Coordinates of C-alpha atoms in Angstrom, one line a residue:
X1 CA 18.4 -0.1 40.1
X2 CA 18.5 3.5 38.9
X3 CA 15.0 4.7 40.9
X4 CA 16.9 7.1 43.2
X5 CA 18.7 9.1 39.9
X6 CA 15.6 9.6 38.1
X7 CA 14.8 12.8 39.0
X8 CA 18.2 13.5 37.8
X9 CA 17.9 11.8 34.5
X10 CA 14.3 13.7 33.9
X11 CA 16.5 16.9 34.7
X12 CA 19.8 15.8 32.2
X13 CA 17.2 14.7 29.5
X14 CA 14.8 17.5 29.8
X15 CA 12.3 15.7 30.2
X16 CA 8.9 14.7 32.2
X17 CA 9.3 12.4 34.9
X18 CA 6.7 9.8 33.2
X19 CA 9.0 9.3 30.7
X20 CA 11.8 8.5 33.1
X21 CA 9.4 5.9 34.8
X22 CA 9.0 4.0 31.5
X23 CA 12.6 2.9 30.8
X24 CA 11.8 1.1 34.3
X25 CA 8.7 -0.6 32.7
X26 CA 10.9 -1.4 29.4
X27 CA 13.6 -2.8 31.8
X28 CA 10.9 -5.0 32.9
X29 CA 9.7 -6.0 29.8
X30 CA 12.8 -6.8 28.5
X31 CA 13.7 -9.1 31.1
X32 CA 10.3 -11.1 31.1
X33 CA 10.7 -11.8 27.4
X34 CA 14.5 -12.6 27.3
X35 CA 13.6 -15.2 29.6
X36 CA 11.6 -17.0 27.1
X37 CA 14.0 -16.6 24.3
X38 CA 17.6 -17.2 25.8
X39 CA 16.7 -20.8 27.6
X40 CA 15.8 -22.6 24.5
X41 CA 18.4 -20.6 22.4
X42 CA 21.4 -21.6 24.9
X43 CA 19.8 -25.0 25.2
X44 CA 20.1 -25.4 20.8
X45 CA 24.0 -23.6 20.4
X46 CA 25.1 -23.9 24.5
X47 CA 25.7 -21.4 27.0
X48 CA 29.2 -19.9 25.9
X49 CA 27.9 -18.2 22.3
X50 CA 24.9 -16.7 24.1
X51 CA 26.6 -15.3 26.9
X52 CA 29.2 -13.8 24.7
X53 CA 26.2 -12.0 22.1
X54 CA 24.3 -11.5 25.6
X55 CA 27.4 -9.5 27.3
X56 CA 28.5 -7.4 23.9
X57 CA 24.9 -6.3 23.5
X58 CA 24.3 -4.8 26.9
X59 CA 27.6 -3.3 26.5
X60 CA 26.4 -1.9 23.1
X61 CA 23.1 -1.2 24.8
X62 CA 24.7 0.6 27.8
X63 CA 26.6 2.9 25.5
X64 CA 23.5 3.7 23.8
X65 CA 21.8 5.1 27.3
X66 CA 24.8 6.6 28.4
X67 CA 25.2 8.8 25.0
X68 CA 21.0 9.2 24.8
X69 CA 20.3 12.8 23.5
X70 CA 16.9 12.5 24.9
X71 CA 14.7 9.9 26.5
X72 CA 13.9 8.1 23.3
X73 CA 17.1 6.7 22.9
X74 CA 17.3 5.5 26.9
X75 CA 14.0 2.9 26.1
X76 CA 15.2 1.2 23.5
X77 CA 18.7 0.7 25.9
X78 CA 16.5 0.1 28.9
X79 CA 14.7 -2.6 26.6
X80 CA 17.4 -4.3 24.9
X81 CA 20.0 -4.2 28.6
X82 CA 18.3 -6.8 30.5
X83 CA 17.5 -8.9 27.5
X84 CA 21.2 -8.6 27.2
X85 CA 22.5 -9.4 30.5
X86 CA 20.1 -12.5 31.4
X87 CA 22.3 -15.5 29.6
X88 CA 25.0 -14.1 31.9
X89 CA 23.1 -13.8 35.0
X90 CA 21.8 -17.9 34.5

């Protein structure tokens, strides 16, 4: 993923490196819990309405950590991107 830049990112964000290391916990999180939501959603409208939503909001998402001001704004992208990304990745 992104574990070789954070030092960088701590650096860009001015910011501790702990704080860094938890939009790779939120990552995580988000992943664990879009995979209980997007299966029985894709299974109730299908695949192709889900994957659309899934892809604009990682986009959305990614724009959101890319333009972060500060570390704040990189969790909630680093929570919401993998939720994001999973009906595409299935």
């Amino acid at each position: 993923m992104y574990l070789p830049a954070m030092p960088a990112m701590a650096e860009a964000l001015h910011t501790g490196p702990d704080r860094i290391q938890l939009t790779l916990s939120l990552y995580m999180a988000g992943f664990a819990l879009a995979q209980l939501l997007c299966g029985p959603i894709s299974d109730h409208v299908g695949r192709s309405p889900v994957m659309i939503a899934g892809l604009s909001l990682f986009l959305a998402a990614s724009i959101l950590c890319a333009w972060a001001p500060r570390s704040s704004g990189c969790w909630s992208a680093a929570f919401y991107r993998p939720s994001a990304a999973l009906p595409a990745q299935s």
